[in-house]
Structures are given as structure tokens and as C-alpha cells.
mmCIF file of C-alpha atoms in Angstrom:
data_model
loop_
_atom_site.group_PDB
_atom_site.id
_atom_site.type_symbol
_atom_site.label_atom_id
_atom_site.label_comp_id
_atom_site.label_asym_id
_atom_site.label_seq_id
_atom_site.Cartn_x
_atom_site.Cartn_y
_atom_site.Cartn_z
ATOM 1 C CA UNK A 138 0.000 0.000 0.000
ATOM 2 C CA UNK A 139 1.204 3.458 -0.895
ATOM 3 C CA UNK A 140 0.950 6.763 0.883
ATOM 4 C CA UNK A 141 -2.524 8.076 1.202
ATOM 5 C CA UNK A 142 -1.388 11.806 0.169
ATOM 6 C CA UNK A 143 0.562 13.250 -2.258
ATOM 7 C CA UNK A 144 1.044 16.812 -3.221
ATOM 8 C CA UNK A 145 2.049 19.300 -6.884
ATOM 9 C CA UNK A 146 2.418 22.555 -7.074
ATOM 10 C CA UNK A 147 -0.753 23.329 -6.136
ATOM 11 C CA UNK A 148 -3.053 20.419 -5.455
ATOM 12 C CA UNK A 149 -3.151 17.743 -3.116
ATOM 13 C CA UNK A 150 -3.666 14.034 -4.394
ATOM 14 C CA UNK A 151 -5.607 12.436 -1.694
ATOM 15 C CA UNK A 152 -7.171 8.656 -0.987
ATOM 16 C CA UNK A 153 -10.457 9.516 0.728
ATOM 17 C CA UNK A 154 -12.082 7.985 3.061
ATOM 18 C CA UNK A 155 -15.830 7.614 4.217
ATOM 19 C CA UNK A 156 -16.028 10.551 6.585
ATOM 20 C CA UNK A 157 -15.250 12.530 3.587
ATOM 21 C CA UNK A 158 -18.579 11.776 1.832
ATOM 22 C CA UNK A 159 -20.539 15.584 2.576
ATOM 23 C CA UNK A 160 -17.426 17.025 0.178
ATOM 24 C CA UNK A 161 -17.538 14.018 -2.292
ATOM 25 C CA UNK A 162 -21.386 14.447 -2.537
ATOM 26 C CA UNK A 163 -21.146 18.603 -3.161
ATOM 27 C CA UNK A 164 -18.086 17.983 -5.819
ATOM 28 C CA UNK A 165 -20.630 15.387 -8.117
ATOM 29 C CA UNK A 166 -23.821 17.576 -7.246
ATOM 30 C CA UNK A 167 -21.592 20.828 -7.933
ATOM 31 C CA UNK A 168 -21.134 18.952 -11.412
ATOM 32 C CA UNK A 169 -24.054 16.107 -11.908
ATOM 33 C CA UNK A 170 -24.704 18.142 -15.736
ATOM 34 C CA UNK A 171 -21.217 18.820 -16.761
ATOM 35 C CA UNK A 172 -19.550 14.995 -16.065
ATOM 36 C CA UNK A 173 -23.413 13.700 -17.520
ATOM 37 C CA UNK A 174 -21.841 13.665 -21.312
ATOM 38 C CA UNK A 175 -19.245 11.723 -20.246
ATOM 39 C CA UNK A 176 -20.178 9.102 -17.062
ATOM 40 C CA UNK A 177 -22.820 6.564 -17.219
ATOM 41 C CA UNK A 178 -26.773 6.877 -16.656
ATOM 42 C CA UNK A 179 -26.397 8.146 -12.605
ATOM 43 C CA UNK A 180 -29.573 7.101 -10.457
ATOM 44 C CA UNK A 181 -30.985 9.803 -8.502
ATOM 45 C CA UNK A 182 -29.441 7.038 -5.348
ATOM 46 C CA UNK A 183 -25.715 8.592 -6.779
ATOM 47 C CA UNK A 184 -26.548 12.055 -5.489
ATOM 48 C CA UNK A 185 -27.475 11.165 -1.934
ATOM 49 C CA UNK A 186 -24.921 10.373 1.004
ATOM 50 C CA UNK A 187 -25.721 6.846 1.513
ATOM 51 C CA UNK A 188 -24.841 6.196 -1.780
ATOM 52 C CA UNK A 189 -21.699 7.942 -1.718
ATOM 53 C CA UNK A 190 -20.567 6.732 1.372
ATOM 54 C CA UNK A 191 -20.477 3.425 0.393
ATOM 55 C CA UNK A 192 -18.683 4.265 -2.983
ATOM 56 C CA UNK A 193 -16.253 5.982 -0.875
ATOM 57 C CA UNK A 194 -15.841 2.809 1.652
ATOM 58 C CA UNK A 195 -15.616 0.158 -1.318
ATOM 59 C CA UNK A 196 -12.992 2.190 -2.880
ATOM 60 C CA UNK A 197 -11.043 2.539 -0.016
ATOM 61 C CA UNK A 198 -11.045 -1.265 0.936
ATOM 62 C CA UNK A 199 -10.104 -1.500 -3.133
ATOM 63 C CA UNK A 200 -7.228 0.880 -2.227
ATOM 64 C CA UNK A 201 -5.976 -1.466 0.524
ATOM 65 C CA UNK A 202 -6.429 -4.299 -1.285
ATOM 66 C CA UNK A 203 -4.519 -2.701 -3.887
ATOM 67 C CA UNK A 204 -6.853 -3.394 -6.677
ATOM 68 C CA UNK A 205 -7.407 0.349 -7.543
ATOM 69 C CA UNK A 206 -6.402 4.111 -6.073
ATOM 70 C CA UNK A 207 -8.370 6.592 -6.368
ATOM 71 C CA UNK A 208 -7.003 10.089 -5.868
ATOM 72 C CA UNK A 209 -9.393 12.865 -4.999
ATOM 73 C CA UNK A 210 -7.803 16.337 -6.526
ATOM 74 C CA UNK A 211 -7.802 19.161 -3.438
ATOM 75 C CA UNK A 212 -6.899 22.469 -4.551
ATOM 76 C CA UNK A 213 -4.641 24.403 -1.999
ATOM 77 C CA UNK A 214 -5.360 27.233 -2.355
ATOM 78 C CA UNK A 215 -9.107 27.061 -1.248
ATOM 79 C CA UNK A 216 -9.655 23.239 0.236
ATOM 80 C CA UNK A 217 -11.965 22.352 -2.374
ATOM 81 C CA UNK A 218 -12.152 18.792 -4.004
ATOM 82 C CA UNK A 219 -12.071 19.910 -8.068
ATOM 83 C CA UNK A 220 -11.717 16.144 -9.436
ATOM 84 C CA UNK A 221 -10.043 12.871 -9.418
ATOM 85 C CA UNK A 222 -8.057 10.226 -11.271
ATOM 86 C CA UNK A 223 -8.232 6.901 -10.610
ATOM 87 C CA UNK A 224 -6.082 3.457 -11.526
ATOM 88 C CA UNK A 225 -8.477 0.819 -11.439
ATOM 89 C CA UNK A 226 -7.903 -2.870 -12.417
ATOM 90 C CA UNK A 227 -4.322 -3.097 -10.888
ATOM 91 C CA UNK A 228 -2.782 -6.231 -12.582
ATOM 92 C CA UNK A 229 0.881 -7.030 -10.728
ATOM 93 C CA UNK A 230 2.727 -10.346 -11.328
ATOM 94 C CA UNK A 231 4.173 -10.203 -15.237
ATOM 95 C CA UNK A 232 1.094 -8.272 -16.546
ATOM 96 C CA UNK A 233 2.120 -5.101 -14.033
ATOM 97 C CA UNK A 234 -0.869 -2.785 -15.872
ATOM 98 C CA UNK A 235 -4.217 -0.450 -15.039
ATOM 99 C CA UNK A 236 -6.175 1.541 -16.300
ATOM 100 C CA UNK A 237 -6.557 5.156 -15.913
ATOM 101 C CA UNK A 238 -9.777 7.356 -15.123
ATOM 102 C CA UNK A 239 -10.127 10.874 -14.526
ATOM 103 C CA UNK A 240 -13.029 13.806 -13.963
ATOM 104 C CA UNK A 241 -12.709 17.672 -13.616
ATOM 105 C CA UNK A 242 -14.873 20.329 -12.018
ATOM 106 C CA UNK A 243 -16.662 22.111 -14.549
ATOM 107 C CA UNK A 244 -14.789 25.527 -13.407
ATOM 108 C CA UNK A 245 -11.483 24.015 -13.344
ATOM 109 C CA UNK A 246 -11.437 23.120 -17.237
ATOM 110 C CA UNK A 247 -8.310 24.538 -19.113
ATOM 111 C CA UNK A 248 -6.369 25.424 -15.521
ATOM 112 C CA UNK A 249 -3.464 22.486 -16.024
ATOM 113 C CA UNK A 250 -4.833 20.519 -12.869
ATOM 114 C CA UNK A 251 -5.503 17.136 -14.798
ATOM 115 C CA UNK A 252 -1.785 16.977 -16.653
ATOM 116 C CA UNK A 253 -0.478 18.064 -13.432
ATOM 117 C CA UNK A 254 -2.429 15.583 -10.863
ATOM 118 C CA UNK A 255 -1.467 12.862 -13.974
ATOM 119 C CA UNK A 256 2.233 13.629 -14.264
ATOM 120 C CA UNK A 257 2.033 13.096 -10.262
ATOM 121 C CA UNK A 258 -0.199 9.981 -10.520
ATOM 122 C CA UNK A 259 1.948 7.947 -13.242
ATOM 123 C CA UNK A 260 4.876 8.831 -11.285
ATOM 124 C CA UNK A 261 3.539 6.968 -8.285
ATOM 125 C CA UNK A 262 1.989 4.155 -10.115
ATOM 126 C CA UNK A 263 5.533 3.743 -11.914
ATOM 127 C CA UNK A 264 7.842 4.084 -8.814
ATOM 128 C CA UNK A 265 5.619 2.937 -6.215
ATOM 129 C CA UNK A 266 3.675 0.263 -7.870
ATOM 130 C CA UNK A 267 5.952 -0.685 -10.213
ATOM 131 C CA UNK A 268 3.314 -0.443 -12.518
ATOM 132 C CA UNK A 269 4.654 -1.204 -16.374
ATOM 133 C CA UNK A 270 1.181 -0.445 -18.623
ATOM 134 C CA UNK A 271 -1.579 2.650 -17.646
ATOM 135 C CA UNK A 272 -4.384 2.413 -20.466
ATOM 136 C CA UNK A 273 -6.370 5.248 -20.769
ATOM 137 C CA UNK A 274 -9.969 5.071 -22.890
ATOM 138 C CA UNK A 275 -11.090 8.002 -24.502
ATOM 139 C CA UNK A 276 -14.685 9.030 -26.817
ATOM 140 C CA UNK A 277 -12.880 10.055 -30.097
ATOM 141 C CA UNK A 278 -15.077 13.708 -29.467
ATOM 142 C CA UNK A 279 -13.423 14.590 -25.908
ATOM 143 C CA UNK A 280 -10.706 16.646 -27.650
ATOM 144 C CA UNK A 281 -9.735 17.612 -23.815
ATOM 145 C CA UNK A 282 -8.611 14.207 -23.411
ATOM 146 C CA UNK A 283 -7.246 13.691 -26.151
ATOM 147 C CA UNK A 284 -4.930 17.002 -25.515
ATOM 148 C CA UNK A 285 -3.688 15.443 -22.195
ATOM 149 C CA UNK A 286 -2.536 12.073 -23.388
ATOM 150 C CA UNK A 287 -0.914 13.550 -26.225
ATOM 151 C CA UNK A 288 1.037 16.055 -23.771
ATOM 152 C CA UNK A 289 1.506 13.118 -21.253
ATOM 153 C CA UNK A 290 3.124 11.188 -24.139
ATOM 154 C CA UNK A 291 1.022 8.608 -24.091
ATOM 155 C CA UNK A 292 0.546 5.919 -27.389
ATOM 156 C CA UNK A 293 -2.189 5.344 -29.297
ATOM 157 C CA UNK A 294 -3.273 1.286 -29.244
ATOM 158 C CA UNK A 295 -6.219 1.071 -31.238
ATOM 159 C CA UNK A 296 -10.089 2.009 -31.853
ATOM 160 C CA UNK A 297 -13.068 -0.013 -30.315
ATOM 161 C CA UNK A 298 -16.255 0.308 -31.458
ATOM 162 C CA UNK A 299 -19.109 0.382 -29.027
ATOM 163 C CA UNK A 300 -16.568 0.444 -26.004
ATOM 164 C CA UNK A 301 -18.671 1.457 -22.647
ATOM 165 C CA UNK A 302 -22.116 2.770 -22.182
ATOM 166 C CA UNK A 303 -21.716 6.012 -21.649
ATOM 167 C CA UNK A 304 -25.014 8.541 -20.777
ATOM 168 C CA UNK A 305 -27.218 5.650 -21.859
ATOM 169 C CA UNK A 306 -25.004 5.329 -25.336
ATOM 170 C CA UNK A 307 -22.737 2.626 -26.666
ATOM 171 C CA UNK A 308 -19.780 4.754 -26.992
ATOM 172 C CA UNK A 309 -16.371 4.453 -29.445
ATOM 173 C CA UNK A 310 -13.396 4.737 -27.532
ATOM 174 C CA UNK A 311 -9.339 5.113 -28.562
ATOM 175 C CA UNK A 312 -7.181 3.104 -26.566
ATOM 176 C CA UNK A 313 -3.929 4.755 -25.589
ATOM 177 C CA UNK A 314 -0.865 3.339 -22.671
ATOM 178 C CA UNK A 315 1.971 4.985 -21.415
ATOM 179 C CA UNK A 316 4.343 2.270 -20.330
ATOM 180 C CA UNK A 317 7.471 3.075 -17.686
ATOM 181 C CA UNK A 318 10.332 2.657 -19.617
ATOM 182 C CA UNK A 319 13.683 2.765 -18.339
ATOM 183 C CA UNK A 320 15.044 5.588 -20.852
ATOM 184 C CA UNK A 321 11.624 7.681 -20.873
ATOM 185 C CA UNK A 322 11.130 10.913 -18.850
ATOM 186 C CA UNK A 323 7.775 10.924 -17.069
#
């Protein structure tokens, strides 16, 4: 298991647990519309605490199971949870791979705070983890996304058609990895 806090320049990159739910619960009410294009069909169950309380407890036994780490993004300068990545489906043995999740606050678009909580987050899945293989999904329209793996360096893998269900849609999705190799700067 890996520290439960890490910091950039200006966020903090925190594993949070249940007693953190009221500030969970505000971020995804905060932006229920804005992650809707992009998340699947939420129940009206998401938005309440009970729900998000036990979100927040399975991931955290998921964290010390180290199956998956989610990192809530807490900007310093105000305290207030804008976000997360996550690296879900932590394979170790010879496969050493995960995949790679993230969401934004709808006022924190275009800021840097996603390349900057993801530099931080491969770093500690490749150095901690000894992770070798982060896949990353992406719909072929999120041009956002697509403008962070490309800084990030990541490679494109392939196309799948009809990928994940996104807002009640089969959705296309690029594949794209970053692996941790010896002679590449992350």
C-alpha cells in the first residue's frame, strides 16, 4: 500500500475515506450536468450520502487491497475537491498494468490541474507500484482528453467500437498506454 497523500504545485492528491462523503457528494452535485456527457446513466441514489458513502468505503477497501487508487484532486489554495483520477484494475505479477480514469470540475477546465495531478499519478503508479502499462480510454469527441494524453506522451493502441455505455449510449473509444520505460522521462 502506498501513501494516502501526495502533493504538486498546487493540489493535493488524496485517498479519501468515508467521513469525507458531505465534500464528495457537493463535488458530483456541484457537477451532476457537466460529467453527464461523459459518465454513465447516474440514479438519482448517486446524489445522496448513503450512496456515496459506500462508494467511498468500497474504494477505499479496493485501495488497501490494492486493486485500484483513487485520488481525490484538493486544490490548496481554497480546500476544495475539483476532481479525481483513478487506476483501477491493478494487474501485478508479469502483466504489471491499469487503467486510468479521470473527472474535472466544470470551473477548473483549461487550468493544467488534470496533466499536473497525472504527471504526479503515473509517477507513483511507476515508482511505487511498479506499474509497467496505464491504459487510458477516450470518446474520439473529448478533444480535452485527447490534448492530455498527447502532452503526457502517451501511445495510441487502437479504436473499439461500441466500447462502454456512456449517458445511456454505446460509446467508441481510442485506446492509448503509457508504459514506464527505463530511458523515458515521465
Amino acid at each position: 500500500m502506498i501513501d494516502k497523500t501526495y502533493q504538486t504545485s498546487r493540489l493535493y492528491l488524496k485517498v479519501l475515506k468515508p467521513y469525507h462523503v458531505k465534500n464528495v457528494l457537493e463535488y458530483y452535485t456541484r457537477n451532476a450536468e457537466f460529467l453527464k456527457e461523459w459518465d454513465p446513466v447516474r440514479e438519482p441514489y448517486f446524489y445522496t450520502l448513503e450512496c456515496q458513502k459506500s462508494i467511498l468505503r468500497d474504494e477505499y477497501l479496493d485501495y488497501k487491497r490494492g486493486k485500484s487508487i483513487k485520488f481525490w484532486l484538493i486544490n490548496k489554495e481554497n480546500n476544495k475537491i475539483i476532481g479525481n483520477i483513478c487506476f483501477s484494475n491493478i494487474i501485478l505479477g508479469n502483466f504489471k498494468s491499469c487503467f486510468l480514469a479521470y473527472k474535472l470540475d466544470k470551473d477548473e477546465i483549461n487550468k493544467g490541474y488534470i496533466t499536473e495531478a497525472l504527471s504526479k499519478g503515473i509517477k507513483i503508479m511507476f515508482n511505487r507500484y511498479g506499474m509497467h502499462r496505464i491504459e487510458v480510454n477516450i470518446i474520439p469527441r473529448n478533444y480535452r482528453s485527447l490534448r492530455i494524453v498527447e502532452k503526457l506522451n502517451f501511445e495510441k493502441e487502437g479504436f473499439s467500437r461500441n466500447y462502454l455505455k456512456i449517458n445511456g449510449v454505446w460509446e467508441d473509444h481510442y485506446h492509448f498506454a503509457k508504459y514506464n520505460d527505463k530511458d523515458e522521462s515521465i
